[in-house]
Amino acid sequence: DAGVIQSPRHEVTEMGQEVTLRCKPISGHDYLFWYRQTMMRGLELLIYFNNNVPIDDSGMPEDRFSAKMPNASFSTLKIQPSEPRDSAVYFCASSFAVSGANVLTFGAGSRLTVL
Amino acid sequence: EDQVTQSPEALRLQEGESSSLNCSYTVSGLRGLFWYRQDPGKGPEFLFTLYSAGEEKEKERLKATLTKKESFLHITAPKPEDSATYLCAVQGYSSASKIIFGSGTRLSIRP
């Protein structure tokens, strides 16, 4: 398996533009997580899905952020409109439960810079 | 609310100098405590899962231990290639499948 695949790897955009980040999880994994990483705040959980259904989106900063998982092999995280404070590395991770705990496999991340 | 605190923030060791990283946690019913390694420009990579107090796991120069309040990652005779950020995370029963990460320890091993 190619692992968790994220695109784009790097995105530079201007404030106010729409940004769409994409993730292809590992086949057979039934959980998908979106995290954001910054130097100041570390790894923050934004939202996670189980069997394509959003379970907890309490980490989504505000209404400008939305995430979807239309099928088991694809998820998107959209920011509209983007702001400079959204600059961060966004990680997607997928998993299945082992002994009741979820071991995450992370993608390489999407580095977002909003000017 | 589940919480994870890691210390120290950064640690510089000489090659061969053993040490330990600390992860203190608060969770209502532990499903699992995880250790990950993150290299610059990459996503975190899974190392260990610990499920209950008293459990220990080893992999090469790394050994993870767990008590009811904290976990330690012991590094024995480290090499420069062990330099990375080490992240601790917890998953509790009360928060469904939420996985919360600590801020990490940046480990640097000098040759």
PDB file of C-alpha atoms in Angstrom:
ATOM      1  CA  ASP A   1       0.000   0.000   0.000  1.00  0.00           C
ATOM      2  CA  ALA A   2       1.217   3.509  -0.828  1.00  0.00           C
ATOM      3  CA  GLY A   3       0.211   4.798   2.591  1.00  0.00           C
ATOM      4  CA  VAL A   4      -1.897   7.881   3.257  1.00  0.00           C
ATOM      5  CA  ILE A   5      -1.651  10.242   0.320  1.00  0.00           C
ATOM      6  CA  GLN A   6      -2.145  13.991   0.715  1.00  0.00           C
ATOM      7  CA  SER A   7      -2.239  16.725  -1.877  1.00  0.00           C
ATOM      8  CA  PRO A   8      -1.036  19.316  -2.471  1.00  0.00           C
ATOM      9  CA  ARG A   9       2.229  19.051  -0.520  1.00  0.00           C
ATOM     10  CA  HIS A  10       2.656  22.805  -0.572  1.00  0.00           C
ATOM     11  CA  GLU A  11       0.129  25.554  -1.136  1.00  0.00           C
ATOM     12  CA  VAL A  12       0.734  29.283  -1.147  1.00  0.00           C
ATOM     13  CA  THR A  13      -2.332  31.458  -1.486  1.00  0.00           C
ATOM     14  CA  GLU A  14      -3.547  34.941  -0.757  1.00  0.00           C
ATOM     15  CA  MET A  15      -5.882  35.915   2.039  1.00  0.00           C
ATOM     16  CA  GLY A  16      -9.512  35.455   1.062  1.00  0.00           C
ATOM     17  CA  GLN A  17      -8.926  32.639  -1.389  1.00  0.00           C
ATOM     18  CA  GLU A  18     -10.481  29.179  -1.062  1.00  0.00           C
ATOM     19  CA  VAL A  19      -8.142  26.320  -0.187  1.00  0.00           C
ATOM     20  CA  THR A  20      -8.938  22.634  -0.645  1.00  0.00           C
ATOM     21  CA  LEU A  21      -6.715  19.944   0.845  1.00  0.00           C
ATOM     22  CA  ARG A  22      -7.145  16.329  -0.193  1.00  0.00           C
ATOM     23  CA  CYS A  23      -6.508  12.972   1.440  1.00  0.00           C
ATOM     24  CA  LYS A  24      -6.617   9.361   0.297  1.00  0.00           C
ATOM     25  CA  PRO A  25      -6.577   7.009   3.311  1.00  0.00           C
ATOM     26  CA  ILE A  26      -5.183   3.505   3.443  1.00  0.00           C
ATOM     27  CA  SER A  27      -7.591   0.977   1.971  1.00  0.00           C
ATOM     28  CA  GLY A  28      -9.461  -0.892   4.703  1.00  0.00           C
ATOM     29  CA  HIS A  29      -8.995   1.773   7.358  1.00  0.00           C
ATOM     30  CA  ASP A  30     -12.363   2.908   8.729  1.00  0.00           C
ATOM     31  CA  TYR A  31     -11.220   6.016  10.620  1.00  0.00           C
ATOM     32  CA  LEU A  32      -9.872   9.240   9.146  1.00  0.00           C
ATOM     33  CA  PHE A  33      -8.483  12.149  11.165  1.00  0.00           C
ATOM     34  CA  TRP A  34      -7.512  15.697  10.157  1.00  0.00           C
ATOM     35  CA  TYR A  35      -4.885  17.480  12.284  1.00  0.00           C
ATOM     36  CA  ARG A  36      -3.235  20.898  12.061  1.00  0.00           C
ATOM     37  CA  GLN A  37       0.338  21.446  13.292  1.00  0.00           C
ATOM     38  CA  THR A  38       1.953  24.756  14.216  1.00  0.00           C
ATOM     39  CA  MET A  39       4.976  25.615  16.335  1.00  0.00           C
ATOM     40  CA  MET A  40       2.797  27.447  18.852  1.00  0.00           C
ATOM     41  CA  ARG A  41      -0.040  24.947  19.256  1.00  0.00           C
ATOM     42  CA  GLY A  42       1.464  21.616  18.225  1.00  0.00           C
ATOM     43  CA  LEU A  43      -0.798  18.950  16.693  1.00  0.00           C
ATOM     44  CA  GLU A  44      -4.465  19.898  17.016  1.00  0.00           C
ATOM     45  CA  LEU A  45      -7.290  17.532  16.116  1.00  0.00           C
ATOM     46  CA  LEU A  46      -9.716  19.263  13.770  1.00  0.00           C
ATOM     47  CA  ILE A  47     -12.221  16.535  12.898  1.00  0.00           C
ATOM     48  CA  TYR A  48     -12.468  12.786  12.532  1.00  0.00           C
ATOM     49  CA  PHE A  49     -14.653  10.378  10.588  1.00  0.00           C
ATOM     50  CA  ASN A  50     -15.701   6.785  11.178  1.00  0.00           C
ATOM     51  CA  ASN A  51     -17.033   4.877   8.181  1.00  0.00           C
ATOM     52  CA  ASN A  52     -17.227   8.179   6.259  1.00  0.00           C
ATOM     53  CA  VAL A  53     -19.428   9.820   8.921  1.00  0.00           C
ATOM     54  CA  PRO A  54     -18.111  12.873  10.829  1.00  0.00           C
ATOM     55  CA  ILE A  55     -18.019  11.946  14.519  1.00  0.00           C
ATOM     56  CA  ASP A  56     -16.451  14.969  16.229  1.00  0.00           C
ATOM     57  CA  ASP A  57     -15.774  18.335  14.599  1.00  0.00           C
ATOM     58  CA  SER A  58     -15.325  20.286  17.826  1.00  0.00           C
ATOM     59  CA  GLY A  59     -11.743  21.101  16.862  1.00  0.00           C
ATOM     60  CA  MET A  60     -12.698  22.921  13.669  1.00  0.00           C
ATOM     61  CA  PRO A  61     -11.699  26.535  14.402  1.00  0.00           C
ATOM     62  CA  GLU A  62     -14.691  28.257  12.858  1.00  0.00           C
ATOM     63  CA  ASP A  63     -17.237  28.164  10.083  1.00  0.00           C
ATOM     64  CA  ARG A  64     -14.589  28.943   7.505  1.00  0.00           C
ATOM     65  CA  PHE A  65     -13.423  25.329   7.838  1.00  0.00           C
ATOM     66  CA  SER A  66     -15.366  22.367   6.464  1.00  0.00           C
ATOM     67  CA  ALA A  67     -14.510  18.720   5.857  1.00  0.00           C
ATOM     68  CA  LYS A  68     -16.164  15.990   3.853  1.00  0.00           C
ATOM     69  CA  MET A  69     -15.668  12.304   3.234  1.00  0.00           C
ATOM     70  CA  PRO A  70     -17.866  11.333   0.285  1.00  0.00           C
ATOM     71  CA  ASN A  71     -16.524   7.773   0.181  1.00  0.00           C
ATOM     72  CA  ALA A  72     -14.060   5.465   1.942  1.00  0.00           C
ATOM     73  CA  SER A  73     -11.153   6.463  -0.282  1.00  0.00           C
ATOM     74  CA  PHE A  74     -11.310  10.258  -0.280  1.00  0.00           C
ATOM     75  CA  SER A  75     -11.627  13.208   2.090  1.00  0.00           C
ATOM     76  CA  THR A  76     -11.298  16.970   1.712  1.00  0.00           C
ATOM     77  CA  LEU A  77     -10.630  19.826   4.110  1.00  0.00           C
ATOM     78  CA  LYS A  78     -11.740  23.192   2.788  1.00  0.00           C
ATOM     79  CA  ILE A  79     -10.961  26.665   4.097  1.00  0.00           C
ATOM     80  CA  GLN A  80     -13.044  29.516   2.710  1.00  0.00           C
ATOM     81  CA  PRO A  81     -12.047  32.306   2.977  1.00  0.00           C
ATOM     82  CA  SER A  82      -8.471  31.666   4.057  1.00  0.00           C
ATOM     83  CA  GLU A  83      -6.619  33.936   6.515  1.00  0.00           C
ATOM     84  CA  PRO A  84      -2.894  34.295   7.381  1.00  0.00           C
ATOM     85  CA  ARG A  85      -3.495  32.624  10.766  1.00  0.00           C
ATOM     86  CA  ASP A  86      -4.526  29.453   8.917  1.00  0.00           C
ATOM     87  CA  SER A  87      -0.898  28.989   7.833  1.00  0.00           C
ATOM     88  CA  ALA A  88       0.177  25.587   9.174  1.00  0.00           C
ATOM     89  CA  VAL A  89       0.906  22.008   8.160  1.00  0.00           C
ATOM     90  CA  TYR A  90      -2.288  19.998   7.799  1.00  0.00           C
ATOM     91  CA  PHE A  91      -2.036  16.242   8.323  1.00  0.00           C
ATOM     92  CA  CYS A  92      -4.450  13.525   7.416  1.00  0.00           C
ATOM     93  CA  ALA A  93      -4.208  10.174   9.205  1.00  0.00           C
ATOM     94  CA  SER A  94      -6.149   6.940   8.852  1.00  0.00           C
ATOM     95  CA  SER A  95      -6.520   3.934  11.122  1.00  0.00           C
ATOM     96  CA  PHE A  96      -8.457   0.940  12.246  1.00  0.00           C
ATOM     97  CA  ALA A  97      -8.902  -0.030  15.885  1.00  0.00           C
ATOM     98  CA  VAL A  98      -6.473  -2.530  17.420  1.00  0.00           C
ATOM     99  CA  SER A  99      -7.511  -3.792  20.874  1.00  0.00           C
ATOM    100  CA  GLY A 100      -9.847  -0.806  21.126  1.00  0.00           C
ATOM    101  CA  ALA A 101      -7.193   1.805  20.324  1.00  0.00           C
ATOM    102  CA  ASN A 102      -6.551   3.551  17.007  1.00  0.00           C
ATOM    103  CA  VAL A 103      -3.010   3.411  15.683  1.00  0.00           C
ATOM    104  CA  LEU A 104      -2.680   6.304  13.244  1.00  0.00           C
ATOM    105  CA  THR A 105      -0.814   6.254   9.943  1.00  0.00           C
ATOM    106  CA  PHE A 106      -0.093   9.821   8.876  1.00  0.00           C
ATOM    107  CA  GLY A 107       0.324  11.301   5.454  1.00  0.00           C
ATOM    108  CA  ALA A 108       3.271  13.541   4.597  1.00  0.00           C
ATOM    109  CA  GLY A 109       1.207  16.663   5.246  1.00  0.00           C
ATOM    110  CA  SER A 110       0.113  19.729   3.269  1.00  0.00           C
ATOM    111  CA  ARG A 111       2.021  22.899   4.129  1.00  0.00           C
ATOM    112  CA  LEU A 112      -0.287  25.896   3.731  1.00  0.00           C
ATOM    113  CA  THR A 113       0.948  29.464   3.592  1.00  0.00           C
ATOM    114  CA  VAL A 114      -1.636  32.236   3.441  1.00  0.00           C
ATOM    115  CA  LEU A 115      -0.187  35.637   2.523  1.00  0.00           C
TER     116      LEU A 115
ATOM    117  CA  GLU B   1     -11.116  16.786  29.197  1.00  0.00           C
ATOM    118  CA  ASP B   2      -8.178  14.610  28.134  1.00  0.00           C
ATOM    119  CA  GLN B   3      -4.783  16.294  28.474  1.00  0.00           C
ATOM    120  CA  VAL B   4      -1.189  15.420  27.634  1.00  0.00           C
ATOM    121  CA  THR B   5       1.918  17.279  28.845  1.00  0.00           C
ATOM    122  CA  GLN B   6       5.402  16.389  27.661  1.00  0.00           C
ATOM    123  CA  SER B   7       8.748  17.341  29.168  1.00  0.00           C
ATOM    124  CA  PRO B   8      11.325  18.519  28.508  1.00  0.00           C
ATOM    125  CA  GLU B   9      10.508  20.600  25.424  1.00  0.00           C
ATOM    126  CA  ALA B  10      13.987  19.974  24.075  1.00  0.00           C
ATOM    127  CA  LEU B  11      16.836  17.663  25.047  1.00  0.00           C
ATOM    128  CA  ARG B  12      20.391  17.594  23.753  1.00  0.00           C
ATOM    129  CA  LEU B  13      22.476  14.504  24.471  1.00  0.00           C
ATOM    130  CA  GLN B  14      25.866  13.235  23.543  1.00  0.00           C
ATOM    131  CA  GLU B  15      25.936  10.026  21.525  1.00  0.00           C
ATOM    132  CA  GLY B  16      25.727   7.121  23.973  1.00  0.00           C
ATOM    133  CA  GLU B  17      24.257   9.232  26.783  1.00  0.00           C
ATOM    134  CA  SER B  18      21.035   7.554  27.962  1.00  0.00           C
ATOM    135  CA  SER B  19      18.028   9.575  29.117  1.00  0.00           C
ATOM    136  CA  SER B  20      14.225   9.582  29.451  1.00  0.00           C
ATOM    137  CA  LEU B  21      11.371  11.648  28.047  1.00  0.00           C
ATOM    138  CA  ASN B  22       8.256  12.207  30.138  1.00  0.00           C
ATOM    139  CA  CYS B  23       4.579  12.233  29.180  1.00  0.00           C
ATOM    140  CA  SER B  24       2.027  13.119  31.871  1.00  0.00           C
ATOM    141  CA  TYR B  25      -1.600  12.506  31.010  1.00  0.00           C
ATOM    142  CA  THR B  26      -5.126  12.935  32.282  1.00  0.00           C
ATOM    143  CA  VAL B  27      -7.851  10.789  30.766  1.00  0.00           C
ATOM    144  CA  SER B  28     -11.125   9.236  31.855  1.00  0.00           C
ATOM    145  CA  GLY B  29     -10.487   5.590  31.134  1.00  0.00           C
ATOM    146  CA  LEU B  30      -7.422   4.895  29.001  1.00  0.00           C
ATOM    147  CA  ARG B  31      -7.924   3.132  25.707  1.00  0.00           C
ATOM    148  CA  GLY B  32      -4.331   3.589  24.678  1.00  0.00           C
ATOM    149  CA  LEU B  33      -1.236   5.746  25.108  1.00  0.00           C
ATOM    150  CA  PHE B  34       0.847   6.158  21.991  1.00  0.00           C
ATOM    151  CA  TRP B  35       4.387   7.257  21.167  1.00  0.00           C
ATOM    152  CA  TYR B  36       5.241   8.629  17.748  1.00  0.00           C
ATOM    153  CA  ARG B  37       8.442   9.883  16.183  1.00  0.00           C
ATOM    154  CA  GLN B  38       8.424  12.866  13.804  1.00  0.00           C
ATOM    155  CA  ASP B  39      11.305  13.832  11.528  1.00  0.00           C
ATOM    156  CA  PRO B  40      11.470  17.343  10.016  1.00  0.00           C
ATOM    157  CA  GLY B  41       9.144  17.763   7.048  1.00  0.00           C
ATOM    158  CA  LYS B  42       7.401  14.437   7.616  1.00  0.00           C
ATOM    159  CA  GLY B  43       4.301  13.104   9.307  1.00  0.00           C
ATOM    160  CA  PRO B  44       4.511  11.398  12.709  1.00  0.00           C
ATOM    161  CA  GLU B  45       5.497   7.721  12.605  1.00  0.00           C
ATOM    162  CA  PHE B  46       4.050   5.216  15.056  1.00  0.00           C
ATOM    163  CA  LEU B  47       6.373   3.654  17.655  1.00  0.00           C
ATOM    164  CA  PHE B  48       4.359   2.067  20.489  1.00  0.00           C
ATOM    165  CA  THR B  49       0.919   1.579  22.013  1.00  0.00           C
ATOM    166  CA  LEU B  50       0.577   0.991  25.761  1.00  0.00           C
ATOM    167  CA  TYR B  51      -2.785  -0.095  27.144  1.00  0.00           C
ATOM    168  CA  SER B  52      -2.470  -0.450  30.923  1.00  0.00           C
ATOM    169  CA  ALA B  53      -0.273   0.556  33.867  1.00  0.00           C
ATOM    170  CA  GLY B  54       2.793  -1.608  34.250  1.00  0.00           C
ATOM    171  CA  GLU B  55       3.065  -2.374  30.566  1.00  0.00           C
ATOM    172  CA  GLU B  56       6.431  -1.964  28.815  1.00  0.00           C
ATOM    173  CA  LYS B  57       7.424  -2.161  25.147  1.00  0.00           C
ATOM    174  CA  GLU B  58      10.837  -2.073  23.480  1.00  0.00           C
ATOM    175  CA  LYS B  59      12.170  -1.374  20.037  1.00  0.00           C
ATOM    176  CA  GLU B  60      15.895  -1.170  19.416  1.00  0.00           C
ATOM    177  CA  ARG B  61      17.247   1.578  21.732  1.00  0.00           C
ATOM    178  CA  LEU B  62      13.765   2.730  22.822  1.00  0.00           C
ATOM    179  CA  LYS B  63      11.697   1.455  25.726  1.00  0.00           C
ATOM    180  CA  ALA B  64       8.283   2.816  26.680  1.00  0.00           C
ATOM    181  CA  THR B  65       6.728   2.362  30.119  1.00  0.00           C
ATOM    182  CA  LEU B  66       3.349   3.310  31.560  1.00  0.00           C
ATOM    183  CA  THR B  67       1.924   4.190  34.969  1.00  0.00           C
ATOM    184  CA  LYS B  68      -1.562   5.450  35.818  1.00  0.00           C
ATOM    185  CA  LYS B  69      -0.443   9.069  35.406  1.00  0.00           C
ATOM    186  CA  GLU B  70       2.580   9.116  33.135  1.00  0.00           C
ATOM    187  CA  SER B  71       4.613   7.370  30.515  1.00  0.00           C
ATOM    188  CA  PHE B  72       8.351   7.414  29.939  1.00  0.00           C
ATOM    189  CA  LEU B  73      10.289   6.880  26.757  1.00  0.00           C
ATOM    190  CA  HIS B  74      13.731   5.645  27.737  1.00  0.00           C
ATOM    191  CA  ILE B  75      16.508   6.011  25.190  1.00  0.00           C
ATOM    192  CA  THR B  76      19.537   3.826  25.795  1.00  0.00           C
ATOM    193  CA  ALA B  77      22.899   4.661  24.197  1.00  0.00           C
ATOM    194  CA  PRO B  78      21.322   6.919  21.561  1.00  0.00           C
ATOM    195  CA  LYS B  79      22.816   7.524  18.139  1.00  0.00           C
ATOM    196  CA  PRO B  80      22.596  10.675  15.973  1.00  0.00           C
ATOM    197  CA  GLU B  81      19.881   9.002  13.859  1.00  0.00           C
ATOM    198  CA  ASP B  82      17.636   8.986  16.942  1.00  0.00           C
ATOM    199  CA  SER B  83      17.412  12.783  16.661  1.00  0.00           C
ATOM    200  CA  ALA B  84      13.742  13.683  16.074  1.00  0.00           C
ATOM    201  CA  THR B  85      10.683  15.054  17.836  1.00  0.00           C
ATOM    202  CA  TYR B  86       8.949  12.445  19.988  1.00  0.00           C
ATOM    203  CA  LEU B  87       5.202  12.851  20.454  1.00  0.00           C
ATOM    204  CA  CYS B  88       2.963  11.282  23.074  1.00  0.00           C
ATOM    205  CA  ALA B  89      -0.791  10.891  22.540  1.00  0.00           C
ATOM    206  CA  VAL B  90      -3.744   9.459  24.462  1.00  0.00           C
ATOM    207  CA  GLN B  91      -7.104   8.036  23.553  1.00  0.00           C
ATOM    208  CA  GLY B  92      -9.716   7.755  26.295  1.00  0.00           C
ATOM    209  CA  TYR B  93     -13.015   5.934  26.529  1.00  0.00           C
ATOM    210  CA  SER B  94     -15.003   9.028  27.480  1.00  0.00           C
ATOM    211  CA  SER B  95     -14.003  10.922  24.345  1.00  0.00           C
ATOM    212  CA  ALA B  96     -14.913   8.207  21.852  1.00  0.00           C
ATOM    213  CA  SER B  97     -12.045   7.885  19.382  1.00  0.00           C
ATOM    214  CA  LYS B  98     -10.496  11.327  19.893  1.00  0.00           C
ATOM    215  CA  ILE B  99      -6.694  11.156  20.008  1.00  0.00           C
ATOM    216  CA  ILE B 100      -4.987  14.072  21.751  1.00  0.00           C
ATOM    217  CA  PHE B 101      -1.274  14.812  21.278  1.00  0.00           C
ATOM    218  CA  GLY B 102       1.243  16.482  23.533  1.00  0.00           C
ATOM    219  CA  SER B 103       3.509  19.228  22.257  1.00  0.00           C
ATOM    220  CA  GLY B 104       6.461  16.886  21.859  1.00  0.00           C
ATOM    221  CA  THR B 105      10.108  16.668  22.933  1.00  0.00           C
ATOM    222  CA  ARG B 106      12.766  17.692  20.388  1.00  0.00           C
ATOM    223  CA  LEU B 107      15.670  15.299  20.876  1.00  0.00           C
ATOM    224  CA  SER B 108      19.094  16.090  19.446  1.00  0.00           C
ATOM    225  CA  ILE B 109      21.964  13.590  19.659  1.00  0.00           C
ATOM    226  CA  ARG B 110      25.462  14.952  19.059  1.00  0.00           C
ATOM    227  CA  PRO B 111      28.109  12.620  17.616  1.00  0.00           C
TER     228      PRO B 111
END
